[in-house]
């Protein structure tokens, strides 16, 4: 037997129908709420984007750039501090170097002053070595302005400067040479007698010619002499030619070298 009558059952059916209708309405409203929420969010985004003026967006951009520059400036400040420390160290080292330079300059100034005093003092007497070799007229009068004079002297059979001791220079005018050229030649000889000649002639008088000039055709021999520290002819006075055999010089070559030296000494040695 049912607890409900026909009316109660009908009432229950109506209530169930109403409940279903209400549930459907609730679901429908929830859907609309979600749609409205999404629409509101989208509108908010649009409002935010619209509400920012070009100036605001420019300001934001400037702010970002400023933050970037600020970071870079901080990095630069740190680097600058490091550079300052390094610079202080360099200044310290440089100060020591400057002090050393100043000290050296003081020493140099003292040496200059001492040198000046020595120059002003009495010069020591220079003792010249005794000449070993005779000077040829053609060597003393090597300048072209003396060509005519040399030609006349050659015709007279004179070879050495020492032979000009008794020469009557003025008499040479009869040979057609001008007085000016005669005076030039005479002055050259007077200066030679008084020791007024260049360093080349001075070296020659004592040392003779350089071996490189006399033996220019014998390069291997000159090279060997250079290795031995021999530079001038006088250094060959006691030279042992037998050592050249060890350097693969032939007997014929050695004999030619000896003859060259003998010929040179015969012509020039005092």
PDB file of C-alpha atoms in Angstrom:
ATOM      1  CA  UNK A   1       0.000   0.000   0.000  1.00  0.00           C
ATOM      2  CA  UNK A   2       1.515   3.355  -1.078  1.00  0.00           C
ATOM      3  CA  UNK A   3       2.337   6.020   1.497  1.00  0.00           C
ATOM      4  CA  UNK A   4       1.296   8.792  -0.950  1.00  0.00           C
ATOM      5  CA  UNK A   5      -2.014   9.388  -2.567  1.00  0.00           C
ATOM      6  CA  UNK A   6      -2.619  10.407  -6.074  1.00  0.00           C
ATOM      7  CA  UNK A   7      -2.385  14.092  -5.185  1.00  0.00           C
ATOM      8  CA  UNK A   8       0.851  13.656  -3.320  1.00  0.00           C
ATOM      9  CA  UNK A   9       2.345  11.778  -6.258  1.00  0.00           C
ATOM     10  CA  UNK A  10       1.302  14.486  -8.626  1.00  0.00           C
ATOM     11  CA  UNK A  11       2.797  17.056  -6.290  1.00  0.00           C
ATOM     12  CA  UNK A  12       6.061  15.127  -6.184  1.00  0.00           C
ATOM     13  CA  UNK A  13       6.177  14.938  -9.974  1.00  0.00           C
ATOM     14  CA  UNK A  14       5.647  18.687 -10.183  1.00  0.00           C
ATOM     15  CA  UNK A  15       8.415  19.278  -7.649  1.00  0.00           C
ATOM     16  CA  UNK A  16      10.821  17.016  -9.543  1.00  0.00           C
ATOM     17  CA  UNK A  17       9.990  18.819 -12.773  1.00  0.00           C
ATOM     18  CA  UNK A  18      10.587  22.146 -11.056  1.00  0.00           C
ATOM     19  CA  UNK A  19      13.886  20.911  -9.595  1.00  0.00           C
ATOM     20  CA  UNK A  20      15.060  19.745 -13.029  1.00  0.00           C
ATOM     21  CA  UNK A  21      14.063  23.081 -14.490  1.00  0.00           C
ATOM     22  CA  UNK A  22      15.900  24.944 -11.731  1.00  0.00           C
ATOM     23  CA  UNK A  23      19.034  22.795 -12.209  1.00  0.00           C
ATOM     24  CA  UNK A  24      19.000  23.484 -15.914  1.00  0.00           C
ATOM     25  CA  UNK A  25      18.608  27.210 -15.216  1.00  0.00           C
ATOM     26  CA  UNK A  26      21.507  27.101 -12.756  1.00  0.00           C
ATOM     27  CA  UNK A  27      23.724  25.384 -15.330  1.00  0.00           C
ATOM     28  CA  UNK A  28      22.626  27.883 -17.950  1.00  0.00           C
ATOM     29  CA  UNK A  29      23.438  30.823 -15.647  1.00  0.00           C
ATOM     30  CA  UNK A  30      26.839  29.376 -14.758  1.00  0.00           C
ATOM     31  CA  UNK A  31      27.636  29.204 -18.444  1.00  0.00           C
ATOM     32  CA  UNK A  32      26.579  32.805 -18.870  1.00  0.00           C
ATOM     33  CA  UNK A  33      28.665  33.812 -15.819  1.00  0.00           C
ATOM     34  CA  UNK A  34      31.743  32.175 -17.315  1.00  0.00           C
ATOM     35  CA  UNK A  35      31.089  33.904 -20.638  1.00  0.00           C
ATOM     36  CA  UNK A  36      30.634  37.221 -18.829  1.00  0.00           C
ATOM     37  CA  UNK A  37      33.846  36.684 -16.809  1.00  0.00           C
ATOM     38  CA  UNK A  38      35.836  35.982 -19.971  1.00  0.00           C
ATOM     39  CA  UNK A  39      34.244  38.981 -21.666  1.00  0.00           C
ATOM     40  CA  UNK A  40      35.093  41.164 -18.637  1.00  0.00           C
ATOM     41  CA  UNK A  41      38.742  39.966 -18.677  1.00  0.00           C
ATOM     42  CA  UNK A  42      39.034  40.675 -22.390  1.00  0.00           C
ATOM     43  CA  UNK A  43      37.506  44.107 -21.901  1.00  0.00           C
ATOM     44  CA  UNK A  44      39.892  44.786 -19.005  1.00  0.00           C
ATOM     45  CA  UNK A  45      42.834  43.961 -21.271  1.00  0.00           C
ATOM     46  CA  UNK A  46      41.506  46.266 -23.932  1.00  0.00           C
ATOM     47  CA  UNK A  47      40.826  48.958 -21.354  1.00  0.00           C
ATOM     48  CA  UNK A  48      44.381  48.641 -20.014  1.00  0.00           C
ATOM     49  CA  UNK A  49      45.883  48.819 -23.480  1.00  0.00           C
ATOM     50  CA  UNK A  50      43.612  51.711 -24.443  1.00  0.00           C
ATOM     51  CA  UNK A  51      44.133  53.543 -21.167  1.00  0.00           C
ATOM     52  CA  UNK A  52      47.953  53.728 -21.753  1.00  0.00           C
ATOM     53  CA  UNK A  53      48.782  56.765 -23.817  1.00  0.00           C
ATOM     54  CA  UNK A  54      51.792  56.890 -26.223  1.00  0.00           C
ATOM     55  CA  UNK A  55      53.544  58.941 -23.560  1.00  0.00           C
ATOM     56  CA  UNK A  56      53.007  56.180 -20.991  1.00  0.00           C
ATOM     57  CA  UNK A  57      54.385  53.549 -23.336  1.00  0.00           C
ATOM     58  CA  UNK A  58      57.346  55.815 -24.143  1.00  0.00           C
ATOM     59  CA  UNK A  59      57.911  56.316 -20.418  1.00  0.00           C
ATOM     60  CA  UNK A  60      57.921  52.559 -19.839  1.00  0.00           C
ATOM     61  CA  UNK A  61      60.481  52.161 -22.648  1.00  0.00           C
ATOM     62  CA  UNK A  62      62.639  54.934 -21.196  1.00  0.00           C
ATOM     63  CA  UNK A  63      62.382  53.329 -17.752  1.00  0.00           C
ATOM     64  CA  UNK A  64      63.610  50.000 -19.134  1.00  0.00           C
ATOM     65  CA  UNK A  65      66.489  51.729 -20.936  1.00  0.00           C
ATOM     66  CA  UNK A  66      67.355  53.656 -17.771  1.00  0.00           C
ATOM     67  CA  UNK A  67      67.481  50.439 -15.743  1.00  0.00           C
ATOM     68  CA  UNK A  68      69.797  48.944 -18.380  1.00  0.00           C
ATOM     69  CA  UNK A  69      72.070  51.992 -18.342  1.00  0.00           C
ATOM     70  CA  UNK A  70      72.029  51.993 -14.556  1.00  0.00           C
ATOM     71  CA  UNK A  71      73.273  48.397 -14.530  1.00  0.00           C
ATOM     72  CA  UNK A  72      76.001  49.219 -17.060  1.00  0.00           C
ATOM     73  CA  UNK A  73      76.999  52.278 -15.034  1.00  0.00           C
ATOM     74  CA  UNK A  74      77.332  50.143 -11.918  1.00  0.00           C
ATOM     75  CA  UNK A  75      79.595  47.755 -13.842  1.00  0.00           C
ATOM     76  CA  UNK A  76      81.663  50.676 -15.109  1.00  0.00           C
ATOM     77  CA  UNK A  77      82.014  52.060 -11.585  1.00  0.00           C
ATOM     78  CA  UNK A  78      83.377  48.733 -10.398  1.00  0.00           C
ATOM     79  CA  UNK A  79      85.801  48.611 -13.345  1.00  0.00           C
ATOM     80  CA  UNK A  80      86.824  52.207 -12.658  1.00  0.00           C
ATOM     81  CA  UNK A  81      87.629  51.382  -9.054  1.00  0.00           C
ATOM     82  CA  UNK A  82      89.778  48.478 -10.225  1.00  0.00           C
ATOM     83  CA  UNK A  83      91.548  50.786 -12.701  1.00  0.00           C
ATOM     84  CA  UNK A  84      92.168  53.296  -9.916  1.00  0.00           C
ATOM     85  CA  UNK A  85      93.837  50.624  -7.813  1.00  0.00           C
ATOM     86  CA  UNK A  86      95.989  49.496 -10.747  1.00  0.00           C
ATOM     87  CA  UNK A  87      96.824  53.127 -11.549  1.00  0.00           C
ATOM     88  CA  UNK A  88      97.940  53.739  -7.960  1.00  0.00           C
ATOM     89  CA  UNK A  89     100.273  50.750  -8.213  1.00  0.00           C
ATOM     90  CA  UNK A  90     101.673  52.034 -11.522  1.00  0.00           C
ATOM     91  CA  UNK A  91     102.163  55.514 -10.056  1.00  0.00           C
ATOM     92  CA  UNK A  92     104.133  53.968  -7.199  1.00  0.00           C
ATOM     93  CA  UNK A  93     106.348  52.035  -9.604  1.00  0.00           C
ATOM     94  CA  UNK A  94     106.703  55.056 -11.893  1.00  0.00           C
ATOM     95  CA  UNK A  95     107.756  57.237  -8.957  1.00  0.00           C
ATOM     96  CA  UNK A  96     110.596  54.829  -8.182  1.00  0.00           C
ATOM     97  CA  UNK A  97     111.646  54.832 -11.856  1.00  0.00           C
ATOM     98  CA  UNK A  98     111.600  58.635 -11.962  1.00  0.00           C
ATOM     99  CA  UNK A  99     113.742  58.780  -8.833  1.00  0.00           C
ATOM    100  CA  UNK A 100     116.240  56.396 -10.445  1.00  0.00           C
ATOM    101  CA  UNK A 101     116.283  58.504 -13.657  1.00  0.00           C
ATOM    102  CA  UNK A 102     116.883  61.673 -11.638  1.00  0.00           C
ATOM    103  CA  UNK A 103     119.748  59.969  -9.838  1.00  0.00           C
ATOM    104  CA  UNK A 104     121.260  58.833 -13.157  1.00  0.00           C
ATOM    105  CA  UNK A 105     120.886  62.342 -14.596  1.00  0.00           C
ATOM    106  CA  UNK A 106     122.754  63.728 -11.591  1.00  0.00           C
ATOM    107  CA  UNK A 107     125.577  61.258 -12.207  1.00  0.00           C
ATOM    108  CA  UNK A 108     125.645  62.177 -15.914  1.00  0.00           C
ATOM    109  CA  UNK A 109     125.794  65.893 -15.047  1.00  0.00           C
ATOM    110  CA  UNK A 110     128.704  65.224 -12.700  1.00  0.00           C
ATOM    111  CA  UNK A 111     130.523  63.253 -15.414  1.00  0.00           C
ATOM    112  CA  UNK A 112     129.890  66.034 -17.940  1.00  0.00           C
ATOM    113  CA  UNK A 113     131.322  68.574 -15.529  1.00  0.00           C
ATOM    114  CA  UNK A 114     134.381  66.405 -14.881  1.00  0.00           C
ATOM    115  CA  UNK A 115     134.851  65.929 -18.631  1.00  0.00           C
ATOM    116  CA  UNK A 116     134.583  69.674 -19.173  1.00  0.00           C
ATOM    117  CA  UNK A 117     137.253  70.292 -16.539  1.00  0.00           C
ATOM    118  CA  UNK A 118     139.514  67.682 -18.131  1.00  0.00           C
ATOM    119  CA  UNK A 119     139.100  69.282 -21.565  1.00  0.00           C
ATOM    120  CA  UNK A 120     139.981  72.679 -20.163  1.00  0.00           C
ATOM    121  CA  UNK A 121     143.058  71.307 -18.419  1.00  0.00           C
ATOM    122  CA  UNK A 122     146.395  70.883 -20.159  1.00  0.00           C
ATOM    123  CA  UNK A 123     146.185  68.306 -22.935  1.00  0.00           C
ATOM    124  CA  UNK A 124     148.619  65.404 -22.580  1.00  0.00           C
ATOM    125  CA  UNK A 125     151.413  65.200 -25.113  1.00  0.00           C
ATOM    126  CA  UNK A 126     150.591  62.829 -27.956  1.00  0.00           C
ATOM    127  CA  UNK A 127     153.504  60.598 -28.856  1.00  0.00           C
ATOM    128  CA  UNK A 128     153.185  59.467 -32.467  1.00  0.00           C
ATOM    129  CA  UNK A 129     154.636  56.143 -33.538  1.00  0.00           C
ATOM    130  CA  UNK A 130     157.618  56.063 -35.848  1.00  0.00           C
ATOM    131  CA  UNK A 131     156.581  55.722 -39.534  1.00  0.00           C
ATOM    132  CA  UNK A 132     157.198  52.320 -41.144  1.00  0.00           C
ATOM    133  CA  UNK A 133     156.100  53.140 -44.681  1.00  0.00           C
ATOM    134  CA  UNK A 134     156.930  55.774 -47.301  1.00  0.00           C
ATOM    135  CA  UNK A 135     154.119  57.888 -48.752  1.00  0.00           C
ATOM    136  CA  UNK A 136     153.883  57.907 -52.529  1.00  0.00           C
ATOM    137  CA  UNK A 137     153.445  61.267 -54.255  1.00  0.00           C
ATOM    138  CA  UNK A 138     150.375  59.940 -56.079  1.00  0.00           C
ATOM    139  CA  UNK A 139     148.743  59.077 -52.740  1.00  0.00           C
ATOM    140  CA  UNK A 140     149.348  62.479 -51.109  1.00  0.00           C
ATOM    141  CA  UNK A 141     148.299  64.351 -54.245  1.00  0.00           C
ATOM    142  CA  UNK A 142     145.252  62.198 -54.997  1.00  0.00           C
ATOM    143  CA  UNK A 143     142.934  65.167 -55.720  1.00  0.00           C
ATOM    144  CA  UNK A 144     142.254  65.947 -59.393  1.00  0.00           C
ATOM    145  CA  UNK A 145     143.500  69.508 -58.991  1.00  0.00           C
ATOM    146  CA  UNK A 146     147.035  68.079 -58.681  1.00  0.00           C
ATOM    147  CA  UNK A 147     146.917  66.051 -61.925  1.00  0.00           C
ATOM    148  CA  UNK A 148     149.227  68.412 -63.838  1.00  0.00           C
ATOM    149  CA  UNK A 149     151.678  68.527 -60.940  1.00  0.00           C
ATOM    150  CA  UNK A 150     151.773  64.718 -60.683  1.00  0.00           C
ATOM    151  CA  UNK A 151     152.402  64.389 -64.412  1.00  0.00           C
ATOM    152  CA  UNK A 152     155.437  66.715 -64.229  1.00  0.00           C
ATOM    153  CA  UNK A 153     156.739  64.907 -61.121  1.00  0.00           C
ATOM    154  CA  UNK A 154     156.363  61.567 -62.888  1.00  0.00           C
ATOM    155  CA  UNK A 155     158.406  62.883 -65.824  1.00  0.00           C
ATOM    156  CA  UNK A 156     161.085  63.905 -63.318  1.00  0.00           C
ATOM    157  CA  UNK A 157     161.185  60.311 -62.061  1.00  0.00           C
ATOM    158  CA  UNK A 158     160.105  61.200 -58.512  1.00  0.00           C
ATOM    159  CA  UNK A 159     158.034  58.622 -56.627  1.00  0.00           C
ATOM    160  CA  UNK A 160     158.049  59.348 -52.898  1.00  0.00           C
ATOM    161  CA  UNK A 161     156.958  62.453 -51.007  1.00  0.00           C
ATOM    162  CA  UNK A 162     160.324  62.511 -49.243  1.00  0.00           C
ATOM    163  CA  UNK A 163     161.933  63.183 -52.646  1.00  0.00           C
ATOM    164  CA  UNK A 164     160.185  66.576 -52.784  1.00  0.00           C
ATOM    165  CA  UNK A 165     162.513  67.900 -50.059  1.00  0.00           C
ATOM    166  CA  UNK A 166     164.886  69.551 -52.537  1.00  0.00           C
ATOM    167  CA  UNK A 167     162.361  70.249 -55.292  1.00  0.00           C
ATOM    168  CA  UNK A 168     162.261  73.836 -56.595  1.00  0.00           C
ATOM    169  CA  UNK A 169     158.475  74.257 -56.933  1.00  0.00           C
ATOM    170  CA  UNK A 170     158.720  77.726 -58.504  1.00  0.00           C
ATOM    171  CA  UNK A 171     160.930  76.386 -61.266  1.00  0.00           C
ATOM    172  CA  UNK A 172     158.044  74.182 -62.413  1.00  0.00           C
ATOM    173  CA  UNK A 173     156.337  77.236 -63.927  1.00  0.00           C
ATOM    174  CA  UNK A 174     158.706  76.873 -66.866  1.00  0.00           C
ATOM    175  CA  UNK A 175     156.909  73.576 -67.600  1.00  0.00           C
ATOM    176  CA  UNK A 176     153.682  75.471 -68.202  1.00  0.00           C
ATOM    177  CA  UNK A 177     151.923  74.849 -64.884  1.00  0.00           C
ATOM    178  CA  UNK A 178     150.186  77.870 -63.312  1.00  0.00           C
ATOM    179  CA  UNK A 179     151.487  79.566 -60.184  1.00  0.00           C
ATOM    180  CA  UNK A 180     148.254  78.782 -58.322  1.00  0.00           C
ATOM    181  CA  UNK A 181     148.623  75.049 -58.913  1.00  0.00           C
ATOM    182  CA  UNK A 182     152.293  75.182 -57.916  1.00  0.00           C
ATOM    183  CA  UNK A 183     151.394  77.000 -54.689  1.00  0.00           C
ATOM    184  CA  UNK A 184     148.681  74.423 -53.961  1.00  0.00           C
ATOM    185  CA  UNK A 185     151.156  71.576 -54.409  1.00  0.00           C
ATOM    186  CA  UNK A 186     153.799  73.319 -52.284  1.00  0.00           C
ATOM    187  CA  UNK A 187     151.293  73.996 -49.480  1.00  0.00           C
ATOM    188  CA  UNK A 188     150.238  70.333 -49.536  1.00  0.00           C
ATOM    189  CA  UNK A 189     153.856  69.261 -49.056  1.00  0.00           C
ATOM    190  CA  UNK A 190     154.434  71.860 -46.280  1.00  0.00           C
ATOM    191  CA  UNK A 191     151.361  70.621 -44.385  1.00  0.00           C
ATOM    192  CA  UNK A 192     152.577  67.024 -44.714  1.00  0.00           C
ATOM    193  CA  UNK A 193     155.992  67.948 -43.273  1.00  0.00           C
ATOM    194  CA  UNK A 194     154.253  69.716 -40.374  1.00  0.00           C
ATOM    195  CA  UNK A 195     152.181  66.614 -39.622  1.00  0.00           C
ATOM    196  CA  UNK A 196     148.960  68.093 -40.999  1.00  0.00           C
ATOM    197  CA  UNK A 197     147.389  65.150 -42.785  1.00  0.00           C
ATOM    198  CA  UNK A 198     144.262  63.076 -42.449  1.00  0.00           C
ATOM    199  CA  UNK A 199     143.876  59.978 -40.300  1.00  0.00           C
ATOM    200  CA  UNK A 200     144.107  57.648 -43.320  1.00  0.00           C
ATOM    201  CA  UNK A 201     147.644  58.791 -44.116  1.00  0.00           C
ATOM    202  CA  UNK A 202     148.540  58.685 -40.431  1.00  0.00           C
ATOM    203  CA  UNK A 203     147.420  55.050 -40.213  1.00  0.00           C
ATOM    204  CA  UNK A 204     149.206  54.216 -43.424  1.00  0.00           C
ATOM    205  CA  UNK A 205     152.543  55.679 -42.216  1.00  0.00           C
ATOM    206  CA  UNK A 206     152.560  53.328 -39.226  1.00  0.00           C
ATOM    207  CA  UNK A 207     150.470  50.350 -40.341  1.00  0.00           C
ATOM    208  CA  UNK A 208     150.665  50.323 -44.122  1.00  0.00           C
ATOM    209  CA  UNK A 209     147.640  49.651 -46.297  1.00  0.00           C
ATOM    210  CA  UNK A 210     144.789  47.419 -45.249  1.00  0.00           C
ATOM    211  CA  UNK A 211     145.234  43.833 -46.426  1.00  0.00           C
ATOM    212  CA  UNK A 212     141.765  44.012 -48.019  1.00  0.00           C
ATOM    213  CA  UNK A 213     143.034  46.737 -50.384  1.00  0.00           C
ATOM    214  CA  UNK A 214     146.297  45.021 -51.377  1.00  0.00           C
ATOM    215  CA  UNK A 215     144.909  41.478 -51.640  1.00  0.00           C
ATOM    216  CA  UNK A 216     141.458  42.303 -53.030  1.00  0.00           C
ATOM    217  CA  UNK A 217     141.956  39.609 -55.688  1.00  0.00           C
ATOM    218  CA  UNK A 218     142.659  36.973 -53.014  1.00  0.00           C
ATOM    219  CA  UNK A 219     139.400  36.893 -51.070  1.00  0.00           C
ATOM    220  CA  UNK A 220     140.048  33.591 -49.323  1.00  0.00           C
ATOM    221  CA  UNK A 221     143.389  34.909 -48.037  1.00  0.00           C
ATOM    222  CA  UNK A 222     141.792  38.152 -46.791  1.00  0.00           C
ATOM    223  CA  UNK A 223     139.041  36.138 -45.103  1.00  0.00           C
ATOM    224  CA  UNK A 224     141.646  33.965 -43.368  1.00  0.00           C
ATOM    225  CA  UNK A 225     143.583  37.045 -42.191  1.00  0.00           C
ATOM    226  CA  UNK A 226     140.363  38.618 -40.885  1.00  0.00           C
ATOM    227  CA  UNK A 227     139.659  35.487 -38.829  1.00  0.00           C
ATOM    228  CA  UNK A 228     143.163  35.829 -37.362  1.00  0.00           C
ATOM    229  CA  UNK A 229     142.582  39.506 -36.514  1.00  0.00           C
ATOM    230  CA  UNK A 230     145.076  40.759 -39.112  1.00  0.00           C
ATOM    231  CA  UNK A 231     143.975  44.036 -40.712  1.00  0.00           C
ATOM    232  CA  UNK A 232     147.106  45.905 -41.866  1.00  0.00           C
ATOM    233  CA  UNK A 233     150.227  45.031 -43.850  1.00  0.00           C
ATOM    234  CA  UNK A 234     152.657  45.540 -40.978  1.00  0.00           C
ATOM    235  CA  UNK A 235     151.007  42.612 -39.168  1.00  0.00           C
ATOM    236  CA  UNK A 236     152.337  40.264 -41.876  1.00  0.00           C
ATOM    237  CA  UNK A 237     156.020  40.937 -41.048  1.00  0.00           C
ATOM    238  CA  UNK A 238     156.393  37.656 -39.146  1.00  0.00           C
ATOM    239  CA  UNK A 239     153.492  35.823 -40.723  1.00  0.00           C
ATOM    240  CA  UNK A 240     153.937  32.048 -41.015  1.00  0.00           C
ATOM    241  CA  UNK A 241     152.794  31.166 -44.524  1.00  0.00           C
ATOM    242  CA  UNK A 242     153.124  27.446 -43.775  1.00  0.00           C
ATOM    243  CA  UNK A 243     149.787  27.559 -41.902  1.00  0.00           C
ATOM    244  CA  UNK A 244     148.078  28.322 -45.194  1.00  0.00           C
ATOM    245  CA  UNK A 245     148.739  24.758 -46.332  1.00  0.00           C
ATOM    246  CA  UNK A 246     146.315  23.597 -43.652  1.00  0.00           C
ATOM    247  CA  UNK A 247     143.740  25.959 -45.203  1.00  0.00           C
ATOM    248  CA  UNK A 248     144.175  24.180 -48.561  1.00  0.00           C
ATOM    249  CA  UNK A 249     146.228  26.947 -50.217  1.00  0.00           C
ATOM    250  CA  UNK A 250     148.455  25.543 -52.972  1.00  0.00           C
ATOM    251  CA  UNK A 251     152.248  26.154 -52.972  1.00  0.00           C
ATOM    252  CA  UNK A 252     151.824  28.314 -56.083  1.00  0.00           C
ATOM    253  CA  UNK A 253     149.226  30.488 -54.372  1.00  0.00           C
ATOM    254  CA  UNK A 254     151.401  30.873 -51.282  1.00  0.00           C
ATOM    255  CA  UNK A 255     154.387  31.883 -53.413  1.00  0.00           C
ATOM    256  CA  UNK A 256     152.322  34.549 -55.208  1.00  0.00           C
ATOM    257  CA  UNK A 257     151.195  35.990 -51.867  1.00  0.00           C
ATOM    258  CA  UNK A 258     154.804  36.150 -50.661  1.00  0.00           C
ATOM    259  CA  UNK A 259     155.879  37.913 -53.857  1.00  0.00           C
ATOM    260  CA  UNK A 260     153.059  40.423 -53.460  1.00  0.00           C
ATOM    261  CA  UNK A 261     154.192  41.311 -49.948  1.00  0.00           C
ATOM    262  CA  UNK A 262     157.870  41.498 -50.988  1.00  0.00           C
ATOM    263  CA  UNK A 263     157.002  43.814 -53.886  1.00  0.00           C
ATOM    264  CA  UNK A 264     154.887  46.008 -51.595  1.00  0.00           C
ATOM    265  CA  UNK A 265     157.598  46.284 -48.934  1.00  0.00           C
ATOM    266  CA  UNK A 266     160.274  47.014 -51.571  1.00  0.00           C
ATOM    267  CA  UNK A 267     158.229  49.928 -52.870  1.00  0.00           C
ATOM    268  CA  UNK A 268     156.902  51.338 -49.614  1.00  0.00           C
ATOM    269  CA  UNK A 269     158.772  50.062 -46.558  1.00  0.00           C
ATOM    270  CA  UNK A 270     161.222  52.502 -44.945  1.00  0.00           C
TER     271      UNK A 270
END
